Amino acid sequence: MTKHIFITGGVVSSLGKGLTSAAIGALLELHGLRIRLQKLDPYLNVDPGTMNPFQHGEVYVTDDGAETDLDLGHYERFTGTVCTRESNYTSGGIYETVINRERRGEYLGGTVQVVPHITDEIKAAVRALAGDDVDIVITEIGGTVGDIEGEPFLEAIRQFRQDAGRANVLYIHLTLVPYIRAAGEIKTKPTQHSVGRLMEKGIQPDIIICRTEQPLTREVRDKISLFCNVPAAAVIEERDVQVSIYELPIVLRREGLDERILSELGMDGREPDISQWEKIADIIANPDDEVEIAVVGKYIRLQDSYKSVYEALTHGGIGNHLGVKLRRIESEQIEKEGAEELLAGAHGVLVPGGFGVRGIEGKLEAIRYARENNVPFFGICLGMQCAVIEFARNVLALKNANSLEFDDTTTTAVITLMDEQRNVVDMGGTMRLGAFPCVIGKGSLAAQAYGSLETSERHRHRFEFNNAYREHYANGGFAFSGLSPDGKLVEILELSGHPWFLAVQFHPEFKSKPHAPHPLFRAFVQAARERKDTRK
Ligand code: GLN
């Protein structure tokens, strides 16, 4: 029988609930348990696919083509779990299902209500992940306790314990214990209030994890224990990690969180071996050397917008025993100050995915700079499309080359709309989404990196390389080193005569893990190191 852990957050948002959930998953896997992770988001968008990255950060894409919350990226990076459409639900999606059912008359004339119809639907979404092949489902509830829109989710998970039995459900509450500098004290009151709020909803947390800058003293633990009605041993300190997020499983294990969870759920697993996480943390803390990678995008000022790209670069570094220093550059800044000025000294340039025309000229300039100066270049999705446009304009003398996305009247659409996208009107969930196979050309940089002539990568785009121009590019020195199996869609491009210039139509960053760096990120970081070494 599958057991369930529900993770709620209190006091403030951005406490790292997703990371904590992922780290808990990682620890339970070390005990030999089979886990799945899930996120329930209280907002009304049906999924985050149509949301601006400034609002919501990166949209994470699963193999089965769901556009999901970026916390699922943490789940897949930290654990062996494979996320699917069922790993992320929003209020919008839940309501949509219930309302569609009501329209079909399936409630037989009954009054449709938040309780029980919405809460039933939420519980069904949680149960959908349970099964014979899973020991524990970890469900993270988005938002903060006390949010109006979160109420049906709290009600649903309260009911869940009644349905599944007390012993099969565990509630973990993540909260902030702030340090008040002026008083030189850490304060438990916000946690008391937040747990009080939860208890009003009928949920008594079994474990309280406290995000804190300062160590929790015995006194503070006792106070939380007393006021929040949990044993002191169930008050877990989650101190800010020093160097990297991959220390988190180590930090939480040191606090005994995994053992506490297992004893609360009446389970036991094998003795865990934390050394693989220690190894990762050690490489990150003590790299052989460091390379500097410039990432040129338009949502640069928000850390979360390119989350998986940044993580995959770190992994590429781990794979080479190198640190990766990011130089995050707003592409519009390049338009003002010039690529020469802003990219000088970078050992690699990466242009990530994106949408819309703003900042495009700056990206093109960054690519020109990398191409002309033999700086390793990695283009991802929109980054590939920009590399195609840049080459057309500056090398192939196709002065008006553009993507149909940026100019739908262009007569030189080197990037064009995919056929199946031509009549699409709905914006949500209608792109080319999810995993597609890719055939890799022999002798290419890609083949070298993957060590294989086929792969599967995740996509999220409407536009593609225009095949009418293939010959132009081949004559100009481009190799189409990755194609869809029918040969019709260009998936990987590389430029000969350049040390490492590779661009992909897919999003390799979604499949990179600290223990298994994505081959292209590993190869890109290696190329950056070679660049650095030759410049010395
Ligand atoms: N906007 C481009 C397209 O839709 C690229 C998308 C992306 O980078 N994810 O094709």
Coordinates of C-alpha atoms and ligand atoms in Angstrom, one line a residue:
M1 CA 0.0 0.0 0.0
T2 CA 1.4 3.4 -1.0
K3 CA 2.0 5.9 1.8
H4 CA 1.6 9.7 1.3
I5 CA 3.6 12.7 2.4
F6 CA 2.0 16.1 2.1
I7 CA 4.3 19.1 2.2
T8 CA 2.9 22.6 3.0
G9 CA 4.6 25.9 3.4
G10 CA 4.1 28.7 5.8
V11 CA 5.0 32.3 6.7
V12 CA 6.4 33.3 3.3
S13 CA 6.8 31.9 -0.2
S14 CA 10.2 31.1 -1.8
L15 CA 11.3 29.0 1.1
G16 CA 12.5 26.3 -1.2
K17 CA 9.6 23.9 -0.7
G18 CA 10.2 22.3 -4.1
L19 CA 13.9 21.7 -3.3
T20 CA 13.1 20.4 0.1
S21 CA 10.5 18.0 -1.4
A22 CA 13.0 16.9 -3.9
A23 CA 15.7 16.4 -1.3
I24 CA 13.3 14.3 0.8
G25 CA 12.6 12.2 -2.3
A26 CA 16.3 11.7 -2.8
L27 CA 16.8 10.6 0.8
L28 CA 14.0 8.1 0.7
E29 CA 15.4 6.7 -2.5
L30 CA 18.7 6.2 -0.7
H31 CA 16.7 4.0 1.7
G32 CA 15.7 1.9 -1.3
L33 CA 12.1 3.2 -1.4
R34 CA 10.3 3.8 -4.6
I35 CA 8.9 7.3 -4.7
R36 CA 7.0 9.7 -6.8
L37 CA 6.7 13.4 -6.5
Q38 CA 3.9 15.7 -7.3
K39 CA 3.0 19.4 -7.1
L40 CA -0.4 20.9 -6.6
D41 CA -0.6 24.6 -7.5
P42 CA -3.5 26.7 -6.3
Y43 CA -3.5 29.3 -9.1
L44 CA -6.2 29.4 -11.7
N45 CA -4.2 29.0 -14.9
V46 CA -4.8 25.5 -16.3
D47 CA -1.1 25.1 -16.5
P48 CA 1.9 27.4 -16.3
G49 CA 2.5 27.1 -20.1
T50 CA 1.0 30.5 -20.9
M51 CA 2.6 32.4 -18.0
N52 CA 5.3 34.9 -18.4
P53 CA 8.7 33.7 -17.0
F54 CA 8.8 36.9 -14.9
Q55 CA 5.6 35.7 -13.2
H56 CA 6.4 32.1 -12.8
G57 CA 9.9 31.3 -13.7
E58 CA 10.8 28.6 -16.2
V59 CA 8.1 26.3 -17.6
Y60 CA 9.4 22.7 -17.1
V61 CA 8.5 20.2 -19.8
T62 CA 8.0 16.5 -19.1
D63 CA 8.6 13.6 -21.5
D64 CA 4.9 13.3 -22.0
G65 CA 4.6 16.9 -23.1
A66 CA 3.1 18.6 -20.1
E67 CA 4.1 22.2 -19.4
T68 CA 4.6 22.3 -15.7
D69 CA 6.0 24.1 -12.6
L70 CA 9.7 24.4 -12.3
D71 CA 9.7 22.4 -9.1
L72 CA 9.2 19.3 -11.2
G73 CA 12.7 20.0 -12.5
H74 CA 14.1 19.7 -9.0
Y75 CA 12.1 16.4 -8.6
E76 CA 13.7 14.9 -11.7
R77 CA 17.2 16.3 -11.0
F78 CA 17.3 15.0 -7.4
T79 CA 15.6 11.7 -7.8
G80 CA 14.9 8.9 -10.3
T81 CA 11.3 9.8 -10.5
V82 CA 9.9 10.4 -14.0
C83 CA 7.4 13.2 -13.9
T84 CA 4.3 13.1 -16.1
R85 CA 1.2 15.1 -16.7
E86 CA -0.1 13.7 -13.4
S87 CA 2.8 15.2 -11.5
N88 CA 1.4 18.8 -11.6
Y89 CA -2.1 20.0 -11.2
T90 CA -3.4 23.5 -10.7
S91 CA -6.7 24.8 -9.4
G92 CA -7.5 25.8 -13.0
G93 CA -7.0 22.3 -14.2
I94 CA -9.0 20.8 -11.4
Y95 CA -11.9 23.2 -11.9
E96 CA -11.8 22.7 -15.6
T97 CA -12.3 18.9 -15.2
V98 CA -15.1 19.4 -12.8
I99 CA -16.9 22.1 -14.9
N100 CA -16.5 20.0 -18.1
R101 CA -18.1 17.1 -16.2
E102 CA -20.9 19.3 -15.0
R103 CA -21.5 20.5 -18.6
R104 CA -21.8 16.9 -19.7
G105 CA -24.5 16.3 -17.1
E106 CA -22.4 13.8 -15.2
Y107 CA -23.5 15.1 -11.8
L108 CA -27.1 14.1 -12.7
G109 CA -28.6 17.5 -11.7
G110 CA -26.8 17.7 -8.3
T111 CA -25.4 20.9 -7.0
V112 CA -21.7 21.0 -7.8
Q113 CA -19.6 22.3 -4.9
V114 CA -16.0 22.9 -3.7
V115 CA -16.6 20.3 -1.1
P116 CA -16.9 17.5 -2.1
H117 CA -16.5 17.8 -5.9
I118 CA -13.4 19.9 -6.1
T119 CA -11.8 18.2 -3.1
D120 CA -12.7 14.8 -4.5
E121 CA -11.0 15.7 -7.8
I122 CA -7.9 16.9 -5.8
K123 CA -7.8 13.6 -3.9
A124 CA -8.1 11.7 -7.1
A125 CA -5.2 13.5 -8.5
V126 CA -3.1 12.5 -5.5
R127 CA -4.3 8.9 -5.6
A128 CA -3.5 8.7 -9.4
L129 CA 0.2 8.5 -8.4
A130 CA -0.2 5.7 -6.0
G131 CA 0.2 2.1 -7.1
D132 CA 1.9 -1.3 -6.6
D133 CA 5.1 0.1 -8.0
V134 CA 5.4 3.0 -5.5
D135 CA 6.1 3.1 -1.8
I136 CA 5.6 6.8 -1.1
V137 CA 4.0 9.6 -3.0
I138 CA 5.3 13.1 -2.0
T139 CA 2.8 15.8 -2.7
E140 CA 3.9 19.4 -2.4
I141 CA 1.2 22.0 -2.0
G142 CA 2.1 25.3 -3.7
G143 CA 1.6 28.7 -2.1
T144 CA 1.5 29.5 1.6
V145 CA -0.9 28.4 4.3
G146 CA -3.5 31.1 4.6
D147 CA -3.9 31.8 0.9
I148 CA -7.5 31.9 -0.1
E149 CA -7.0 29.9 -3.2
G150 CA -5.1 27.2 -1.3
E151 CA -8.1 26.3 1.0
P152 CA -9.6 23.5 -1.1
F153 CA -6.2 21.8 -1.3
L154 CA -5.7 21.9 2.5
E155 CA -9.3 20.6 2.9
A156 CA -8.5 17.8 0.4
I157 CA -5.4 16.7 2.2
R158 CA -7.1 16.8 5.5
Q159 CA -9.8 14.5 4.2
F160 CA -7.1 12.3 2.6
R161 CA -5.8 11.1 6.0
Q162 CA -9.4 10.1 6.9
D163 CA -9.7 8.1 3.7
A164 CA -6.2 6.5 3.7
G165 CA -5.8 5.9 7.4
R166 CA -3.7 7.8 9.9
A167 CA -0.7 5.6 9.6
N168 CA -0.4 6.0 5.9
V169 CA -0.3 9.8 5.7
L170 CA 2.3 12.2 7.0
Y171 CA 2.1 16.0 7.0
I172 CA 5.3 18.1 6.9
H173 CA 5.2 21.8 7.2
L174 CA 8.1 24.0 6.0
T175 CA 8.3 27.3 7.7
L176 CA 10.6 30.3 8.1
V177 CA 12.3 31.0 11.5
P178 CA 13.6 34.5 10.9
Y179 CA 16.7 36.0 12.6
I180 CA 16.1 39.5 13.9
R181 CA 19.5 41.1 13.7
A182 CA 18.7 44.0 15.9
A183 CA 17.6 41.7 18.7
G184 CA 20.2 39.0 17.9
E185 CA 17.4 36.4 18.1
I186 CA 15.6 33.9 16.0
K187 CA 11.9 34.1 16.3
T188 CA 9.3 31.3 16.4
K189 CA 6.1 33.4 16.4
P190 CA 5.6 33.3 12.6
T191 CA 5.9 29.5 12.8
Q192 CA 3.4 29.3 15.6
H193 CA 0.9 31.4 13.6
S194 CA 1.4 29.4 10.5
V195 CA 0.9 26.1 12.3
G196 CA -2.1 27.6 14.1
R197 CA -3.5 28.3 10.7
L198 CA -3.0 24.8 9.6
M199 CA -4.6 23.4 12.7
E200 CA -7.7 25.5 12.2
K201 CA -8.0 23.5 8.9
G202 CA -7.8 20.3 10.9
I203 CA -4.2 19.5 9.9
Q204 CA -1.7 18.8 12.7
P205 CA 1.8 18.7 11.1
D206 CA 3.8 15.7 12.1
I207 CA 7.2 17.3 11.2
I208 CA 8.1 21.0 11.1
I209 CA 11.1 21.9 8.9
C210 CA 12.5 25.3 9.8
R211 CA 14.3 27.4 7.2
T212 CA 16.8 29.4 9.1
E213 CA 20.1 31.4 8.7
Q214 CA 21.1 30.6 12.3
P215 CA 21.3 27.2 14.1
L216 CA 18.2 26.4 16.1
T217 CA 19.0 26.2 19.7
R218 CA 17.6 23.6 22.1
E219 CA 15.4 26.4 23.5
V220 CA 14.0 27.3 20.1
R221 CA 13.3 23.7 19.3
D222 CA 11.5 23.2 22.6
K223 CA 9.4 26.3 22.1
I224 CA 8.3 25.2 18.6
S225 CA 7.6 21.8 20.0
L226 CA 5.5 23.2 22.8
F227 CA 3.4 25.7 20.8
C228 CA 3.1 23.6 17.7
N229 CA 2.2 20.3 19.4
V230 CA 5.0 18.2 18.0
P231 CA 7.9 16.4 19.7
A232 CA 11.2 18.3 19.8
A233 CA 12.7 15.6 17.6
A234 CA 10.2 16.5 14.9
V235 CA 11.5 20.0 14.7
I236 CA 14.0 19.9 11.9
E237 CA 16.5 22.6 11.1
E238 CA 17.1 23.4 7.5
R239 CA 20.0 25.9 7.5
D240 CA 20.7 27.8 4.3
V241 CA 23.1 25.7 2.3
Q242 CA 26.6 27.1 1.9
V243 CA 27.7 26.3 -1.6
S244 CA 25.1 24.5 -3.6
I245 CA 21.5 23.1 -3.4
Y246 CA 22.9 19.6 -3.8
E247 CA 24.1 19.8 -0.2
L248 CA 20.4 19.7 0.9
P249 CA 20.0 15.9 1.2
I250 CA 23.2 15.9 3.3
V251 CA 21.9 18.7 5.6
L252 CA 18.5 17.1 6.1
R253 CA 20.0 13.6 6.7
R254 CA 22.3 15.1 9.3
E255 CA 19.1 16.4 11.0
G256 CA 17.6 12.9 11.0
L257 CA 14.7 13.9 8.8
D258 CA 14.6 10.7 6.7
E259 CA 14.7 8.5 9.8
R260 CA 12.0 10.5 11.4
I261 CA 9.8 10.2 8.3
L262 CA 10.3 6.4 8.1
S263 CA 9.5 5.9 11.8
E264 CA 6.4 8.1 11.6
L265 CA 5.2 6.1 8.6
G266 CA 6.2 2.8 10.3
M267 CA 8.5 1.9 7.4
D268 CA 12.0 0.7 7.2
G269 CA 14.5 0.8 4.4
R270 CA 18.1 -0.2 3.8
E271 CA 20.9 1.8 5.3
P272 CA 21.4 4.8 3.1
D273 CA 24.7 5.7 1.4
I274 CA 24.9 9.5 1.3
S275 CA 28.3 9.4 -0.3
Q276 CA 27.1 10.1 -3.9
W277 CA 25.7 13.4 -2.7
E278 CA 28.9 14.2 -0.7
K279 CA 30.8 13.6 -3.9
I280 CA 28.7 16.1 -5.8
A281 CA 28.9 18.7 -3.0
D282 CA 32.7 18.2 -2.9
I283 CA 33.3 18.7 -6.6
I284 CA 31.2 21.9 -6.5
A285 CA 33.1 23.1 -3.4
N286 CA 36.5 22.2 -4.7
P287 CA 36.7 22.3 -8.5
D288 CA 39.9 21.9 -10.4
D289 CA 39.3 25.2 -12.2
E290 CA 36.5 27.4 -13.2
V291 CA 35.1 28.5 -16.6
E292 CA 33.0 31.5 -17.2
I293 CA 29.9 31.1 -19.3
A294 CA 27.9 34.1 -20.6
V295 CA 24.2 33.3 -20.8
V296 CA 22.4 35.8 -23.0
G297 CA 18.6 36.0 -22.6
K298 CA 15.8 38.3 -22.0
Y299 CA 14.6 37.2 -18.6
I300 CA 18.1 37.3 -17.0
R301 CA 17.2 39.4 -14.0
L302 CA 15.1 36.6 -12.6
Q303 CA 17.1 33.7 -11.3
D304 CA 14.2 31.2 -11.9
S305 CA 13.6 31.9 -15.6
Y306 CA 16.4 29.7 -16.9
K307 CA 16.5 27.4 -13.9
S308 CA 17.2 24.2 -15.7
V309 CA 19.8 25.8 -18.0
Y310 CA 21.8 27.1 -15.0
E311 CA 21.5 23.7 -13.2
A312 CA 22.6 21.9 -16.4
L313 CA 25.6 24.1 -16.7
T314 CA 26.5 23.3 -13.1
H315 CA 26.2 19.6 -14.0
G316 CA 28.3 20.1 -17.1
G317 CA 30.9 21.5 -14.7
I318 CA 30.6 18.6 -12.3
G319 CA 31.2 16.2 -15.2
N320 CA 34.5 18.0 -15.9
H321 CA 35.4 18.7 -12.2
L322 CA 35.0 22.4 -13.0
G323 CA 33.2 25.2 -11.5
V324 CA 30.9 27.2 -13.8
K325 CA 30.7 30.9 -13.2
L326 CA 27.7 32.5 -14.9
R327 CA 27.8 35.9 -16.5
R328 CA 24.1 36.6 -16.9
I329 CA 23.5 39.2 -19.6
E330 CA 20.3 40.9 -20.6
S331 CA 20.2 40.7 -24.4
E332 CA 18.9 44.2 -24.7
Q333 CA 22.0 45.4 -22.9
I334 CA 24.1 44.0 -25.7
E335 CA 22.1 46.1 -28.1
K336 CA 23.2 49.2 -26.1
E337 CA 26.7 48.4 -25.1
G338 CA 27.9 45.9 -27.8
A339 CA 28.9 42.2 -27.6
E340 CA 32.6 43.0 -27.7
E341 CA 32.2 45.0 -24.5
L342 CA 30.0 42.5 -22.6
L343 CA 31.3 39.2 -23.7
A344 CA 35.0 39.8 -23.6
G345 CA 36.8 37.0 -21.7
A346 CA 33.8 34.7 -21.5
H347 CA 34.9 31.1 -22.2
G348 CA 31.5 30.1 -23.7
V349 CA 28.3 31.8 -24.8
L350 CA 24.9 30.2 -24.3
V351 CA 21.6 31.6 -25.8
P352 CA 18.6 29.8 -24.2
G353 CA 15.0 29.4 -25.3
G354 CA 12.5 32.2 -25.4
F355 CA 9.6 33.8 -27.2
G356 CA 8.9 37.1 -28.9
V357 CA 11.0 39.7 -30.6
R358 CA 12.3 41.7 -27.7
G359 CA 16.0 41.4 -27.3
I360 CA 16.6 39.4 -30.4
E361 CA 19.1 41.7 -32.0
G362 CA 21.3 41.4 -28.9
K363 CA 21.2 37.7 -29.1
L364 CA 22.2 37.8 -32.8
E365 CA 25.1 40.0 -31.8
A366 CA 26.2 37.6 -29.1
I367 CA 26.1 34.8 -31.5
R368 CA 28.1 36.7 -34.1
Y369 CA 30.7 37.5 -31.5
A370 CA 31.0 33.8 -30.5
R371 CA 31.2 32.7 -34.1
E372 CA 33.8 35.2 -35.2
N373 CA 35.9 34.8 -32.1
N374 CA 35.9 31.1 -31.9
V375 CA 34.2 31.2 -28.5
P376 CA 32.3 27.9 -27.8
F377 CA 28.6 28.6 -28.5
F378 CA 25.6 26.6 -27.4
G379 CA 22.2 27.6 -28.7
I380 CA 19.0 26.2 -27.3
C381 CA 15.6 26.3 -29.1
L382 CA 15.2 30.1 -29.7
G383 CA 19.0 30.2 -29.4
M384 CA 19.3 27.8 -32.3
Q385 CA 16.8 29.8 -34.3
C386 CA 18.8 33.0 -33.7
A387 CA 22.0 31.2 -34.8
V388 CA 20.3 30.4 -38.0
I389 CA 19.2 34.0 -38.6
E390 CA 22.6 35.4 -37.6
F391 CA 24.4 33.2 -40.1
A392 CA 21.9 34.0 -42.9
R393 CA 22.3 37.7 -42.4
N394 CA 26.0 38.0 -41.8
V395 CA 27.5 35.1 -43.8
L396 CA 24.9 34.0 -46.4
A397 CA 24.2 37.6 -47.4
L398 CA 20.4 37.0 -46.9
K399 CA 20.0 40.5 -45.4
N400 CA 16.4 40.2 -44.5
A401 CA 16.5 36.8 -43.0
N402 CA 14.2 36.4 -40.1
S403 CA 11.9 34.1 -38.2
L404 CA 8.2 34.2 -39.0
E405 CA 7.7 34.6 -35.3
F406 CA 9.4 38.1 -35.4
D407 CA 8.2 39.2 -38.8
D408 CA 5.3 37.5 -40.4
T409 CA 5.8 39.4 -43.7
T410 CA 9.4 38.5 -44.2
T411 CA 10.2 37.0 -47.6
T412 CA 13.3 35.3 -46.2
A413 CA 11.9 33.1 -43.4
V414 CA 14.8 30.9 -42.5
I415 CA 12.8 30.0 -39.5
T416 CA 9.3 29.1 -40.3
L417 CA 6.1 27.9 -38.7
M418 CA 5.8 24.1 -38.5
D419 CA 3.0 22.8 -40.6
E420 CA 1.0 21.4 -37.8
Q421 CA 1.1 24.8 -36.1
R422 CA -0.5 26.8 -39.0
N423 CA -4.1 26.7 -37.8
V424 CA -3.5 26.6 -34.1
V425 CA -5.5 29.3 -32.3
D426 CA -5.4 28.2 -28.6
M427 CA -2.2 29.2 -26.9
G428 CA -2.2 26.7 -24.1
G429 CA -0.7 23.2 -24.6
T430 CA -0.6 23.5 -28.4
M431 CA 3.1 23.7 -29.2
R432 CA 5.3 20.8 -30.3
L433 CA 5.7 19.4 -26.8
G434 CA 7.5 16.6 -25.0
A435 CA 10.0 14.0 -26.0
F436 CA 10.8 13.2 -29.6
P437 CA 13.5 10.9 -31.0
C438 CA 16.4 12.4 -32.8
V439 CA 18.9 10.7 -35.2
I440 CA 22.4 11.9 -34.9
G441 CA 24.9 12.2 -37.7
K442 CA 28.1 10.1 -37.6
G443 CA 31.3 12.0 -36.8
S444 CA 29.5 15.1 -35.5
L445 CA 30.2 17.0 -32.3
A446 CA 26.8 15.7 -31.1
A447 CA 27.7 12.1 -31.8
Q448 CA 30.9 12.5 -29.9
A449 CA 29.1 14.1 -26.9
Y450 CA 26.3 11.6 -26.8
G451 CA 28.4 8.6 -27.7
S452 CA 25.4 7.4 -29.6
L453 CA 23.6 8.0 -32.9
E454 CA 20.2 8.4 -31.4
T455 CA 18.6 10.2 -28.5
S456 CA 15.3 11.5 -27.3
E457 CA 14.9 15.1 -26.2
R458 CA 12.1 17.3 -25.0
H459 CA 10.7 20.1 -27.1
R460 CA 8.6 23.2 -26.7
H461 CA 8.3 25.3 -29.8
R462 CA 6.1 26.3 -32.7
F463 CA 8.8 27.3 -35.3
E464 CA 11.5 25.3 -37.0
F465 CA 14.4 25.5 -39.4
N466 CA 13.0 26.2 -43.0
N467 CA 14.1 23.2 -45.1
A468 CA 14.1 25.4 -48.2
Y469 CA 17.4 26.8 -47.0
R470 CA 19.2 23.6 -46.1
E471 CA 21.5 23.8 -49.1
H472 CA 22.5 27.4 -48.4
Y473 CA 23.6 26.4 -44.9
A474 CA 25.3 23.2 -45.9
N475 CA 27.3 25.2 -48.5
G476 CA 28.1 27.7 -45.8
G477 CA 29.6 25.1 -43.5
F478 CA 26.7 24.0 -41.4
A479 CA 26.0 20.4 -40.6
F480 CA 22.6 19.1 -39.8
S481 CA 23.8 16.7 -37.2
G482 CA 20.5 15.9 -35.7
L483 CA 17.3 15.2 -37.5
S484 CA 13.9 13.8 -36.7
P485 CA 13.8 10.1 -37.8
D486 CA 11.8 11.0 -41.0
G487 CA 14.6 13.6 -41.8
K488 CA 12.1 16.5 -42.0
L489 CA 12.8 18.4 -38.8
V490 CA 16.2 19.9 -38.1
E491 CA 17.0 19.2 -34.4
I492 CA 20.8 19.8 -34.2
L493 CA 23.0 22.2 -36.1
E494 CA 26.8 22.6 -35.9
L495 CA 29.2 24.8 -37.7
S496 CA 32.4 23.4 -39.1
G497 CA 35.7 25.4 -38.8
H498 CA 34.7 26.6 -35.3
P499 CA 36.0 24.8 -32.1
W500 CA 32.5 24.2 -30.7
F501 CA 29.4 25.8 -32.2
L502 CA 26.3 23.7 -31.7
A503 CA 22.6 24.5 -31.5
V504 CA 19.6 22.4 -30.8
Q505 CA 15.9 22.8 -31.4
F506 CA 15.1 20.9 -28.2
H507 CA 15.7 21.6 -24.5
P508 CA 18.5 19.3 -23.3
E509 CA 18.6 21.2 -19.9
F510 CA 15.5 19.3 -18.8
K511 CA 17.2 16.0 -18.8
S512 CA 20.4 16.9 -17.0
K513 CA 21.1 15.6 -13.5
P514 CA 24.0 16.2 -11.1
H515 CA 24.8 12.5 -11.2
A516 CA 24.3 12.3 -14.9
P517 CA 25.3 15.6 -16.6
H518 CA 23.7 16.0 -20.0
P519 CA 26.2 15.1 -22.6
L520 CA 25.9 18.3 -24.6
F521 CA 26.3 20.5 -21.4
R522 CA 29.3 18.4 -20.4
A523 CA 30.9 18.8 -23.9
F524 CA 30.1 22.5 -24.0
V525 CA 31.8 23.1 -20.6
Q526 CA 34.7 21.0 -21.8
A527 CA 35.0 23.2 -24.9
A528 CA 34.9 26.2 -22.6
R529 CA 37.8 24.8 -20.6
E530 CA 39.8 24.3 -23.8
R531 CA 39.1 27.8 -24.8
K532 CA 40.3 29.0 -21.4
D533 CA 43.4 26.8 -21.6
T534 CA 44.4 28.0 -25.0
R535 CA 44.0 31.7 -24.0
K536 CA 46.3 31.2 -21.0
Ligands
GLN1 N1 9.7 30.9 -29.9 C1 10.3 29.8 -30.5 C2 9.3 28.9 -31.1 O1 8.2 28.9 -30.6 C3 11.3 29.1 -29.6 C4 10.7 28.5 -28.4 C5 11.6 28.2 -27.3 O2 12.8 28.6 -27.3 N2 11.2 27.3 -26.4 O3 9.6 28.1 -31.9

